[in-house]
XYZ file of N, CA and C in Angstrom:
501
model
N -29.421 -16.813 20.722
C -29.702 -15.879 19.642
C -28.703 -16.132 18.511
N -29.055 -16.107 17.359
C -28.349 -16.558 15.946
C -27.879 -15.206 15.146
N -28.813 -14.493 15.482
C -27.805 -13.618 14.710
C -28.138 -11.798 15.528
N -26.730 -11.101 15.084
C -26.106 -9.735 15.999
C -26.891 -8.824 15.713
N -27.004 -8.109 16.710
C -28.072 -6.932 16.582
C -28.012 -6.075 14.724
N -26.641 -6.019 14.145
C -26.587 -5.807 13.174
C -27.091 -5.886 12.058
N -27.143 -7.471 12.250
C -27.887 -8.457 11.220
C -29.431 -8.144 11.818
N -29.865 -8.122 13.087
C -31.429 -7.923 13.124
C -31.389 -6.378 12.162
N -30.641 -5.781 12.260
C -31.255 -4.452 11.850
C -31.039 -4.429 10.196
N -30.328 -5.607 9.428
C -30.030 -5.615 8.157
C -31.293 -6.389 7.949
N -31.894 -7.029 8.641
C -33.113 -8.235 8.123
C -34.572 -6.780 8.083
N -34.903 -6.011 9.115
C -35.826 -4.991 9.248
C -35.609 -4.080 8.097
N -34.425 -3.298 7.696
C -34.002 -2.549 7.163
C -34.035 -2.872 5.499
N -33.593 -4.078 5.366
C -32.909 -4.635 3.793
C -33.740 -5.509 3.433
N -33.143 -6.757 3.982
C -33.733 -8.197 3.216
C -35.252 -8.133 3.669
N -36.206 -7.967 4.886
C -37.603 -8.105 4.742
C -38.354 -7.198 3.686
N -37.797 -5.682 3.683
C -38.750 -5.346 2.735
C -38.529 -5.518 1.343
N -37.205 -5.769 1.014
C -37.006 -6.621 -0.607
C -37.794 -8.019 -1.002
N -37.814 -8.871 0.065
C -38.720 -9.794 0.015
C -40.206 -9.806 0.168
N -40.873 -8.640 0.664
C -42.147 -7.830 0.435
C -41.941 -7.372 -0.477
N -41.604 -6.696 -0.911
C -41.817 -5.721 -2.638
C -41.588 -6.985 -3.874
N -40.629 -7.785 -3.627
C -40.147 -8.773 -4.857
C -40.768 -10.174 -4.763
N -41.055 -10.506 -3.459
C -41.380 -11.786 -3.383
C -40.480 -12.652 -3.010
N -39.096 -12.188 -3.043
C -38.321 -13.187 -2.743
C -36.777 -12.236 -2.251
N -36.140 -12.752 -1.157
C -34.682 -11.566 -0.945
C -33.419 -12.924 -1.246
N -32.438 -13.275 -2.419
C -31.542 -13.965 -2.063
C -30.098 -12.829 -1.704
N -29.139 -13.561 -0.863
C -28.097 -13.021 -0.702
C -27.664 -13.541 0.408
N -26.543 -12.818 0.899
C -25.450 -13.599 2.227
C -25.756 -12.963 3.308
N -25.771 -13.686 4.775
C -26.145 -13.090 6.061
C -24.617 -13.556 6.619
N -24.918 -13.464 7.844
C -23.514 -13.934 8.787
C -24.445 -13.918 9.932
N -24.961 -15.179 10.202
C -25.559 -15.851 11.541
C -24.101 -16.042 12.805
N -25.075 -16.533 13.723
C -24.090 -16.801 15.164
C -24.062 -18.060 15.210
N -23.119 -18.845 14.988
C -23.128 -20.508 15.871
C -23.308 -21.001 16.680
N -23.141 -22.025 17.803
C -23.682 -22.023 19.295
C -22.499 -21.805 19.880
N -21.173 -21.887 19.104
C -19.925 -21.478 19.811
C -19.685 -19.814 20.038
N -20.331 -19.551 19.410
C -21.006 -17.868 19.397
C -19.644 -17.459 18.260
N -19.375 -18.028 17.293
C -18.738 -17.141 16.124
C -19.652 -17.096 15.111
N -18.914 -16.388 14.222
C -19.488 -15.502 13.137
C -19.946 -17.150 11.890
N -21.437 -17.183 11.523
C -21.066 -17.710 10.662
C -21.808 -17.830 9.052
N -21.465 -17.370 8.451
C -21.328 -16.873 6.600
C -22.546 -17.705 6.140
N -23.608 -17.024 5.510
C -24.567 -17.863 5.504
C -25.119 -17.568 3.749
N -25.395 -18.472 3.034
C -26.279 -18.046 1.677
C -27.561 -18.020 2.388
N -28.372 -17.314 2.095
C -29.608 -16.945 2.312
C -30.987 -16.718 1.600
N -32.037 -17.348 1.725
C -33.532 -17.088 0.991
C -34.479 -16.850 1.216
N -34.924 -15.867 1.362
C -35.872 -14.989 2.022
C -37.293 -15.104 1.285
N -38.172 -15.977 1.411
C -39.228 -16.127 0.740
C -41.122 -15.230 1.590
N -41.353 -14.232 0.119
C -42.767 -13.827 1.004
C -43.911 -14.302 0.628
N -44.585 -15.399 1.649
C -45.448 -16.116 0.618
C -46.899 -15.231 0.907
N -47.776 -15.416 -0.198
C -49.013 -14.885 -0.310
C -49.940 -15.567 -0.270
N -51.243 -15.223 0.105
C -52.626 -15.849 -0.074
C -53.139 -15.655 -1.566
N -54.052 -16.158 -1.915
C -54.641 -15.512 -3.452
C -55.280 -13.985 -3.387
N -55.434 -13.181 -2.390
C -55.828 -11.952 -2.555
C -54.702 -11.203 -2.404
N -53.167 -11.987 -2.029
C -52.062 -11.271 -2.124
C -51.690 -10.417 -0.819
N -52.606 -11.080 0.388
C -52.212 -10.701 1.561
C -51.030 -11.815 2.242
N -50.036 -10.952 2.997
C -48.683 -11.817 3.263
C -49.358 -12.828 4.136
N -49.287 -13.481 4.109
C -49.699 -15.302 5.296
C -48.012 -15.617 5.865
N -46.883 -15.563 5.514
C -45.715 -16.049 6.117
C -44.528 -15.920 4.857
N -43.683 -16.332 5.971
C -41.947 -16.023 5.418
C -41.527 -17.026 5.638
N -40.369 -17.937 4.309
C -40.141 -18.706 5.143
C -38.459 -18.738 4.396
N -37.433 -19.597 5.166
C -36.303 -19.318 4.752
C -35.316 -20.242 4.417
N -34.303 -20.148 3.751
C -33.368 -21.341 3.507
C -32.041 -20.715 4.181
N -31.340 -21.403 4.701
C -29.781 -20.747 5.229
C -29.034 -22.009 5.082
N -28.149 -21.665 4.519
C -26.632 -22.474 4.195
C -25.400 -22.156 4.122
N -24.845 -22.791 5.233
C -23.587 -22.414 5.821
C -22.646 -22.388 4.908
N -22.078 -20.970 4.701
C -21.127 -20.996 3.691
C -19.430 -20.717 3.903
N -19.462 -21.628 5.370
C -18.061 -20.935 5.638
C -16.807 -21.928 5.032
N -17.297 -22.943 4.582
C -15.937 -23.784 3.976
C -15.523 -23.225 2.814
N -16.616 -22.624 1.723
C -16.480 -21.990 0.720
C -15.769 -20.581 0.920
N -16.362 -19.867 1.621
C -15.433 -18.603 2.546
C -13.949 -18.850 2.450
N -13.423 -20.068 2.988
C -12.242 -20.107 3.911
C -11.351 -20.613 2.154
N -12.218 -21.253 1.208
C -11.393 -21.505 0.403
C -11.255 -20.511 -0.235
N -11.989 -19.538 -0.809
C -12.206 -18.344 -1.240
C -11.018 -17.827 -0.646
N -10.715 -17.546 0.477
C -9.773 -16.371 1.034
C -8.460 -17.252 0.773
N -8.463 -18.737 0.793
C -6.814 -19.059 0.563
C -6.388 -18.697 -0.267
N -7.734 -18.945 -1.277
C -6.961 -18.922 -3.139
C -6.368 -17.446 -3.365
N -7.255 -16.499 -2.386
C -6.881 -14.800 -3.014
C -5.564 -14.726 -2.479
N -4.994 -15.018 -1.035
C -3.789 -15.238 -0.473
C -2.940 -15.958 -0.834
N -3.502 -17.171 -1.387
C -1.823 -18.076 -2.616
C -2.110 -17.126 -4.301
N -3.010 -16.406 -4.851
C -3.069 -15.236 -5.866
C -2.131 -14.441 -5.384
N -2.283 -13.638 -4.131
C -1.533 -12.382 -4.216
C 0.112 -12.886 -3.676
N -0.109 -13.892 -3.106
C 2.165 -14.585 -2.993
C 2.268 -14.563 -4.285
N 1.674 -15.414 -5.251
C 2.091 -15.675 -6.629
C 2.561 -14.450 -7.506
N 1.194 -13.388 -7.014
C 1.568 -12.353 -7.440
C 2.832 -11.915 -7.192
N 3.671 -11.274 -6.275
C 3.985 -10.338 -5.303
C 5.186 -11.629 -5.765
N 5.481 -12.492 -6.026
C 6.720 -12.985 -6.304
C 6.880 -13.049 -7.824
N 6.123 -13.187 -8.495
C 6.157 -13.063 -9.801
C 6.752 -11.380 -10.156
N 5.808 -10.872 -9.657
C 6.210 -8.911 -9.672
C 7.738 -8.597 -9.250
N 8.451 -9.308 -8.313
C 9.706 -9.172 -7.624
C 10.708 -10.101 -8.545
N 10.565 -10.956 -8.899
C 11.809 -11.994 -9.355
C 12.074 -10.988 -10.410
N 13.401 -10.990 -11.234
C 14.186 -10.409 -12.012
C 13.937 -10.934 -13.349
N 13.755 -12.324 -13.712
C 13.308 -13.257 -14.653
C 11.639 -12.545 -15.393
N 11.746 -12.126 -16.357
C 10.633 -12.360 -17.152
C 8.877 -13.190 -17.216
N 7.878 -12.629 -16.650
C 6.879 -13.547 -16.327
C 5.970 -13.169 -17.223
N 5.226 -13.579 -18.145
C 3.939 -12.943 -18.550
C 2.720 -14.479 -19.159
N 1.856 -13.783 -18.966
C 0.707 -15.234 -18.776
C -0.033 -14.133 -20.440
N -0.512 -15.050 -21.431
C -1.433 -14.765 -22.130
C -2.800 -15.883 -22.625
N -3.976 -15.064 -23.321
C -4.750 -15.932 -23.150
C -4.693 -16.637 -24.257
N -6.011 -17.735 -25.022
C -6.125 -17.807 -25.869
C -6.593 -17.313 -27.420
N -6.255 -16.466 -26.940
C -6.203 -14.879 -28.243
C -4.893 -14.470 -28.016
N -4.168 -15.494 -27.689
C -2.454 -14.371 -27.556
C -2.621 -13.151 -27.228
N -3.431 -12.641 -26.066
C -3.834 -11.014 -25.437
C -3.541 -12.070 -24.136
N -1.721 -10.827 -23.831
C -1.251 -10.639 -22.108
C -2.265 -10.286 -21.405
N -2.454 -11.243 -20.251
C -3.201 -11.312 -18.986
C -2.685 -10.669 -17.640
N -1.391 -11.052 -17.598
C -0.096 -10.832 -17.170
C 0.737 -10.218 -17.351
N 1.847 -9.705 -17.244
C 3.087 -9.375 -17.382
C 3.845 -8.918 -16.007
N 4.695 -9.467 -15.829
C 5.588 -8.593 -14.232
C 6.335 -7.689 -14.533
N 6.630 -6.842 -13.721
C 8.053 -5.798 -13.954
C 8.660 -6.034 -14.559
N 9.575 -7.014 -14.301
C 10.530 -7.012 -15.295
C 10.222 -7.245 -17.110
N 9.122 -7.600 -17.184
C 8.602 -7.968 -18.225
C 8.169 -6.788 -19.279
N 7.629 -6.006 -18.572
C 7.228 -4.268 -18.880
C 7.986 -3.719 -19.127
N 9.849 -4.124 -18.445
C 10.341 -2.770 -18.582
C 11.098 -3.403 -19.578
N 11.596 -4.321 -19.538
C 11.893 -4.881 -20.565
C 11.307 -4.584 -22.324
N 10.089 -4.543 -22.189
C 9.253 -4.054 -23.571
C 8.804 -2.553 -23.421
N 9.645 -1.786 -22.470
C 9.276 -0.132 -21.921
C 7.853 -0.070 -22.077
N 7.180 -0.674 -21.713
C 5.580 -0.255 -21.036
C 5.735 0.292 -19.209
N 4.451 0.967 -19.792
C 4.048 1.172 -18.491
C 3.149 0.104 -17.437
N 3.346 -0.101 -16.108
C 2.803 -1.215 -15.180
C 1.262 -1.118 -15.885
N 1.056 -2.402 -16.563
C -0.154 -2.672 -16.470
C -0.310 -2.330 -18.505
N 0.657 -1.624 -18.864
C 0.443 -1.528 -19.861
C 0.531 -2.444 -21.274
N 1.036 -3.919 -20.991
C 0.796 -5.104 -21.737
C -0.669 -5.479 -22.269
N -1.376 -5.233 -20.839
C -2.588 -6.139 -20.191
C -3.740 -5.754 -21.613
N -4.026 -6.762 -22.650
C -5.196 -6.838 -23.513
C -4.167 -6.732 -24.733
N -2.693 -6.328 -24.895
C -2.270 -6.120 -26.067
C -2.277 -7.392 -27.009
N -2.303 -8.191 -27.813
C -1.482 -9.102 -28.648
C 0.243 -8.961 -29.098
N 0.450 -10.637 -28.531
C 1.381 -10.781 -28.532
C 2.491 -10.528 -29.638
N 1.950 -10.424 -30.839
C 2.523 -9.834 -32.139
C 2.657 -8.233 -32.247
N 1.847 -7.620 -31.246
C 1.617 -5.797 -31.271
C 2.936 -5.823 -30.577
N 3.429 -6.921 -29.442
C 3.945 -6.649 -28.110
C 5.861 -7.177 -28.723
N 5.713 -8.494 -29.385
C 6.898 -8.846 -30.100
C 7.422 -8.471 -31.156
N 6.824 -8.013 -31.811
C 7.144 -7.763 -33.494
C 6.994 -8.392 -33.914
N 6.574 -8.509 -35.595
C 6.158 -9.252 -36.346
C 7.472 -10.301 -36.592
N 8.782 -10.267 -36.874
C 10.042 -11.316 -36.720
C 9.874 -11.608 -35.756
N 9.921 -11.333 -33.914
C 9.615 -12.151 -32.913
C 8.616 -12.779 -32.869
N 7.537 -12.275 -33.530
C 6.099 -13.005 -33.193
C 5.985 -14.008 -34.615
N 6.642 -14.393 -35.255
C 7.200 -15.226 -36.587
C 7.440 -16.482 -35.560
N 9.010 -16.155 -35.322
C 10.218 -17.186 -35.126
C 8.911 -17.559 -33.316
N 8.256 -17.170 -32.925
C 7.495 -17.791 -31.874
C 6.435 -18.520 -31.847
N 5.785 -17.983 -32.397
C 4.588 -18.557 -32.563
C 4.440 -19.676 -32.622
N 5.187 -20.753 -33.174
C 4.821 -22.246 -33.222
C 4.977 -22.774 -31.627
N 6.044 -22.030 -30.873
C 5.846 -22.000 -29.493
C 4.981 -21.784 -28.985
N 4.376 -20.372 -28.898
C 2.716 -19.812 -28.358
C 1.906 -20.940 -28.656
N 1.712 -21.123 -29.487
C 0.251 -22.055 -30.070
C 0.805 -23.650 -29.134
N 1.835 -24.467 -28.867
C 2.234 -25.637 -28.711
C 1.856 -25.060 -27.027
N 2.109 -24.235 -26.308
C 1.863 -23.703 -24.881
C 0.506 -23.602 -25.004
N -0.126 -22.830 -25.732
C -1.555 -22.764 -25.504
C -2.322 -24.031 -25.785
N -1.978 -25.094 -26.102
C -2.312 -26.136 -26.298
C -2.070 -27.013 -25.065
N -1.179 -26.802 -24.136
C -0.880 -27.098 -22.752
C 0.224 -28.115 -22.839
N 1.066 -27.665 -24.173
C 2.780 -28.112 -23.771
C 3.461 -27.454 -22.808
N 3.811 -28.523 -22.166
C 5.681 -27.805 -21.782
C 6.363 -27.203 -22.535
N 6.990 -25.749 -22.637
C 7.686 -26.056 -23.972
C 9.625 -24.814 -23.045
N 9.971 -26.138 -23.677
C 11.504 -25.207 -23.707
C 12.302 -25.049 -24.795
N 12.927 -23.863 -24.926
C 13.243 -23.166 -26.505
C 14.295 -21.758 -25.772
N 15.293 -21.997 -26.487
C 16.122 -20.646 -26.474
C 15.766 -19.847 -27.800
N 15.808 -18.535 -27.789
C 15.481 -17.674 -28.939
C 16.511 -16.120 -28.558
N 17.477 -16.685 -29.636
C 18.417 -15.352 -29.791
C 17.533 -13.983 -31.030
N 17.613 -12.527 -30.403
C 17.122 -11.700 -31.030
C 17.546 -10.700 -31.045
N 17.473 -9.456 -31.672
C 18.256 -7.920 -31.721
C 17.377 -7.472 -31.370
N 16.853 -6.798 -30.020
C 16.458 -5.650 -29.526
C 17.006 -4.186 -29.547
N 16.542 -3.448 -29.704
C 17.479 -1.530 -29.425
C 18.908 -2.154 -29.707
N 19.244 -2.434 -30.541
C 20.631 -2.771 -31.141
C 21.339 -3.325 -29.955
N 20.794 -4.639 -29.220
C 21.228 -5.058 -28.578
C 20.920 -6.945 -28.914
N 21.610 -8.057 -28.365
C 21.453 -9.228 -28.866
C 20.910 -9.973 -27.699
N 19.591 -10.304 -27.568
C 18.886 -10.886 -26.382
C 18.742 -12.168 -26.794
N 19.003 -13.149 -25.539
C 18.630 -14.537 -25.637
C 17.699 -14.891 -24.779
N 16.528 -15.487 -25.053
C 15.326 -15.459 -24.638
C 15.458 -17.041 -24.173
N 14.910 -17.246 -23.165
C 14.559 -18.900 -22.910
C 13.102 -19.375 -22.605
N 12.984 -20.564 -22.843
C 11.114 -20.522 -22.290
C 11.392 -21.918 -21.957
């Protein structure tokens, strides 16, 4: 048997009568292997008709989707280390796009510009630097968004304080 009583009752329940009403059910199952594990399936549920539009048969496509699965779950698990160390280091992190609108920013990065967590995320980088920081940078931003390396010290007066910035 290929697939768990579950899945019989998701095929009765879901995908057969969507594929009766629509003509067609796509989406993901999770069949049984012969080793008897679980296995991740794309799925196509076809209801074919006669010309008076009485059902004659079903027929189906299944494709094993567990390599895609397994890469899927690494990438979210090397995402959330990246995360979760980016968020912790003390050093300054922030990713923006090509609209100079933060994607990113870590803790230290926020508190640094007194936002709130999450409160960078869509700003522009000129709303976020000031118009003198976002001056004396910019030829940086644009040379990064272009996919330089770029390293640059940048001394500045914050809250009457003298910050040296590195990139």
């Amino acid at each position: 048997d290929f697939n768990s009583a579950a899945m019989l009752g998701r095929h009765r329940d879901e995908i057969v009568p969507a594929a009766l009403a629509q003509g067609v059910w796509v989406g993901e199952t999770e069949g049984i292997d012969l080793l008897g594990r679980p296995l991740p399936c794309a799925h196509t549920l076809i209801a074919h008709r006669d010309a008076q539009g009485r059902l004659t048969h079903f027929s189906a496509i299944q494709r094993d989707i567990s390599a895609e699965k397994a890469a899927a779950d690494a990438l979210r698990r090397q995402a959330d280390m990246l995360r979760t160390l980016a968020e912790t280091m003390r050093d300054m992190v922030a990713v923006v796009d090509s609209e100079e609108r933060f994607v990113f920013a870590n803790q230290a990065y926020e508190r640094y510009f007194g936002a709130a967590p999450g409160g960078l995320l869509g700003r522009h980088v000129r709303e976020v630097l000031g118009d003198a920081d976002y001056q004396r940078s910019r030829v940086h931003i644009a040379r990064a968004l272009a996919g330089a390396a770029i390293v640059y010290d940048k001394e500045s007066m914050r809250d009457e304080r003298r910050v040296f910035e590195a990139c």
